[in-house]
mmCIF file of C-alpha atoms in Angstrom:
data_model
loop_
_atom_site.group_PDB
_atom_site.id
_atom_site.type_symbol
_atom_site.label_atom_id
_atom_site.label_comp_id
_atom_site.label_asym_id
_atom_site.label_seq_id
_atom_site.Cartn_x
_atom_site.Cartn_y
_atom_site.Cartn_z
ATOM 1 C CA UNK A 315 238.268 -91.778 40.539
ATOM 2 C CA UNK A 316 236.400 -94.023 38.645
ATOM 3 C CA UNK A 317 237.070 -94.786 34.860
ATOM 4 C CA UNK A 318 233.865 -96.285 32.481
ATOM 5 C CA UNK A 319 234.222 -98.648 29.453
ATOM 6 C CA UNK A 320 230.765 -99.540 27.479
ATOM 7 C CA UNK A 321 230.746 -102.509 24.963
ATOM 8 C CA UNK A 322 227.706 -104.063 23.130
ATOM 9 C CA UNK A 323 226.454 -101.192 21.064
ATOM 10 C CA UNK A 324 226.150 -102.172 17.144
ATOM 11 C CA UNK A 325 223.665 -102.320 14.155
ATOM 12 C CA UNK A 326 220.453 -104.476 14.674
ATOM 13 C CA UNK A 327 216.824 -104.170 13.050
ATOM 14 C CA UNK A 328 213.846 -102.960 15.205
ATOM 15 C CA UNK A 329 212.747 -105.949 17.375
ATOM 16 C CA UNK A 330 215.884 -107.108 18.378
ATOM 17 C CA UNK A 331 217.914 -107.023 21.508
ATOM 18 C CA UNK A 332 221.550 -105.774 22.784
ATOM 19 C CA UNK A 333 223.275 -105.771 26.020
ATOM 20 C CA UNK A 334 225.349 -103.504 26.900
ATOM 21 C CA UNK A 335 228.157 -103.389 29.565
ATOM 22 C CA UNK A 336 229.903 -101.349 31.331
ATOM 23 C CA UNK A 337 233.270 -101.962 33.099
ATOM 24 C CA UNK A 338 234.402 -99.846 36.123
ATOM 25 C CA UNK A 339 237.708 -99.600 37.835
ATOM 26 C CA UNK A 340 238.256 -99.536 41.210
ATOM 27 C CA UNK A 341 237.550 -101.617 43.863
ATOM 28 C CA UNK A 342 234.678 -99.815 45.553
ATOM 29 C CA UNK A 343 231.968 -100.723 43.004
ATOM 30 C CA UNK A 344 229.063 -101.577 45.274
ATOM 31 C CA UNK A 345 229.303 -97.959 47.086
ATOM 32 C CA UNK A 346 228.483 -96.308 43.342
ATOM 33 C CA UNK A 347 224.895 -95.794 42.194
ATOM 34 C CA UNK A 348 224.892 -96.534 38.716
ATOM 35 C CA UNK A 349 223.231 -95.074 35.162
ATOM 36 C CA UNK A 350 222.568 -95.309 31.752
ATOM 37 C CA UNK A 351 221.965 -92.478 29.751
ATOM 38 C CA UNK A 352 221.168 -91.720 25.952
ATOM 39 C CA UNK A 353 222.161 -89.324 23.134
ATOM 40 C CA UNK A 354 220.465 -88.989 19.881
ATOM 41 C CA UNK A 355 221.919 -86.749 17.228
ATOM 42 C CA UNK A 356 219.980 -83.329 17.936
ATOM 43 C CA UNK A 357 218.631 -83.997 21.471
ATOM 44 C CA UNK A 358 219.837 -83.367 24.899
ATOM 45 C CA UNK A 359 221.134 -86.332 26.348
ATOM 46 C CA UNK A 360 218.590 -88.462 28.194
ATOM 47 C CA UNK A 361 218.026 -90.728 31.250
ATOM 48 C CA UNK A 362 217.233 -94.344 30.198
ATOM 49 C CA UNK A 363 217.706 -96.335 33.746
ATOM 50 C CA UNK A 364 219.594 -96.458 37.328
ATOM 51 C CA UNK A 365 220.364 -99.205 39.756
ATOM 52 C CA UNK A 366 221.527 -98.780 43.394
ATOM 53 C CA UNK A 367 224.731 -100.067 44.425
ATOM 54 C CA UNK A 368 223.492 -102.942 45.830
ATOM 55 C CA UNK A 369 221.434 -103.482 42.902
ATOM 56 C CA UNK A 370 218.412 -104.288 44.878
ATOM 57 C CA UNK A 371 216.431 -100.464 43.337
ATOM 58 C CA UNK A 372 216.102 -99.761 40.401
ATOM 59 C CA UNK A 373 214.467 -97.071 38.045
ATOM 60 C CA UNK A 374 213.977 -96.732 34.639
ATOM 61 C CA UNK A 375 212.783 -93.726 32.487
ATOM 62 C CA UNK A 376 209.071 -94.721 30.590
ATOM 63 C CA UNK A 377 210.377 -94.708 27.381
ATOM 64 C CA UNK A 378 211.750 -98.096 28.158
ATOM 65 C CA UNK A 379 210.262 -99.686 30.937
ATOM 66 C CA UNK A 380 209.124 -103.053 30.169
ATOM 67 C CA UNK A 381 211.684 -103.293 27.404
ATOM 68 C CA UNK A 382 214.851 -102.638 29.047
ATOM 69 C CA UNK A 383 216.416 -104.431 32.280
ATOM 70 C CA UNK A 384 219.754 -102.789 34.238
ATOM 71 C CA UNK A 385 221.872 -105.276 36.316
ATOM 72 C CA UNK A 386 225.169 -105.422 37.762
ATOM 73 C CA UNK A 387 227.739 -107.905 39.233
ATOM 74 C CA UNK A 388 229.717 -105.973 41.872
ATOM 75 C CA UNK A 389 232.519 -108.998 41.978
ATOM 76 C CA UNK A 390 232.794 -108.071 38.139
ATOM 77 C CA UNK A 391 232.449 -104.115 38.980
ATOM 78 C CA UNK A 392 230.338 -104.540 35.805
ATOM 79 C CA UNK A 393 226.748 -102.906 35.157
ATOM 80 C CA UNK A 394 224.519 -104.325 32.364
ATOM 81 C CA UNK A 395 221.568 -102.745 29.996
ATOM 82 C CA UNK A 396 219.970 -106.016 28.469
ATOM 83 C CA UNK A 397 217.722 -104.447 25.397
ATOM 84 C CA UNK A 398 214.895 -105.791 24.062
ATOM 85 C CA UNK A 399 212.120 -104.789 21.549
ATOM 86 C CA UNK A 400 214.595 -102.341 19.985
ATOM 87 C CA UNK A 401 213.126 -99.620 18.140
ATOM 88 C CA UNK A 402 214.040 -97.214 15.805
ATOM 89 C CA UNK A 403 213.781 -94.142 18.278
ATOM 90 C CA UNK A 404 216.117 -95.823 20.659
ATOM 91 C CA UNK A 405 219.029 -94.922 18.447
ATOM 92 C CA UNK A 406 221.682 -92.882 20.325
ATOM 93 C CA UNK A 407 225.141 -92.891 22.031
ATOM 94 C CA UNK A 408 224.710 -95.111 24.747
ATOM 95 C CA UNK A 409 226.719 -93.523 28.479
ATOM 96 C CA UNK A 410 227.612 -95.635 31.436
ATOM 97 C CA UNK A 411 227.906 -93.100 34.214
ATOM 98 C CA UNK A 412 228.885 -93.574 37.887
ATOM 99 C CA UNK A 413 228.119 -91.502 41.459
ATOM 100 C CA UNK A 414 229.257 -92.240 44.822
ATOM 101 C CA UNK A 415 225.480 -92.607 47.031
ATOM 102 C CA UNK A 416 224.546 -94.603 50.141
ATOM 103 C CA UNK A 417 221.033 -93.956 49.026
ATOM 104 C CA UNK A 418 219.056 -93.326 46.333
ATOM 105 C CA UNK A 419 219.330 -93.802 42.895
ATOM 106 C CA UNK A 420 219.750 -89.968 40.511
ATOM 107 C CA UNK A 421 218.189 -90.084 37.591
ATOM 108 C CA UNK A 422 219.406 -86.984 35.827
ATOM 109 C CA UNK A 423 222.667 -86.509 34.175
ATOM 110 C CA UNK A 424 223.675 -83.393 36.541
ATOM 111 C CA UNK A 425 224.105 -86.019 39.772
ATOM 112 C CA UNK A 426 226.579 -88.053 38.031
ATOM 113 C CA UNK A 427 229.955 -87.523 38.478
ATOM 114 C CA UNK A 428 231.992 -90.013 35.791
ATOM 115 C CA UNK A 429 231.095 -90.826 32.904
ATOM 116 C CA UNK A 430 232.499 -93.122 29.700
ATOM 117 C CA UNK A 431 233.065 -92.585 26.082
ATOM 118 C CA UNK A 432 229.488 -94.108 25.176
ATOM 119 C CA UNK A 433 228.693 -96.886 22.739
ATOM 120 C CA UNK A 434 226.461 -96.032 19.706
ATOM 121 C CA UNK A 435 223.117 -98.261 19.227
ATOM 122 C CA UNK A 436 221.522 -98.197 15.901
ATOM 123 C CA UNK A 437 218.330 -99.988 15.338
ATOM 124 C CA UNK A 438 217.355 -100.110 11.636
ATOM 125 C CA UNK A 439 213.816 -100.323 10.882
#
């Protein structure tokens, strides 16, 4: 079992950044592939960007490429979303989510197994 906790959402006007985190327990960090994921009010909930669990691949929907950077520090067993260029549109729930994978890095919501409470973003305009 692994349990998610997300901090670093808030209110911040369009050109800004955030960074989010997102704490994991356990002590088998590095074996978990790694995701954040979005949720607007009225959409489906949406892939924003993955890292391996050695953090050396990464993948990040188009949307934010360019913009947004995922990290992690396995001696933390914490994995990062630094946020740049905010937008309007990239308002949503914010979800750290967590899957047990040698290889590869899923990039829809159906491959991941754990999941936290999210962190809302909102990005006035």
């Amino acid at each position: 079992q692994v349990q998610l906790v997300e901090s670093g959402g808030g209110l911040v006007q369009a050109g800004d950044s955030l960074r989010l985190s997102c704490a994991a327990s356990g002590r088998t960090f590095s074996s978990y592939a790694m995701g954040w994921f979005r949720q607007a009010p009225g959409k489906e909930r949406e892939f924003v960007a993955a890292i391996s669990g050695s953090g050396r691949s990464t993948y990040y929907a188009d949307s934010v490429k360019g913009r947004f950077t995922i990290s992690r520090d396995n001696a933390k067993n914490t994995v990062y979303l630094q946020m740049n260029s905010l937008k309007p549109e990239d308002t949503a729930i914010y979800y750290c989510a967590a899957e047990r994978r040698q290889f590869g890095i899923p990039a829809q919501a159906k491959d991941y197994n754990y999941w936290g409470q999210g962190t809302q973003v909102t990005v006035s305009s």
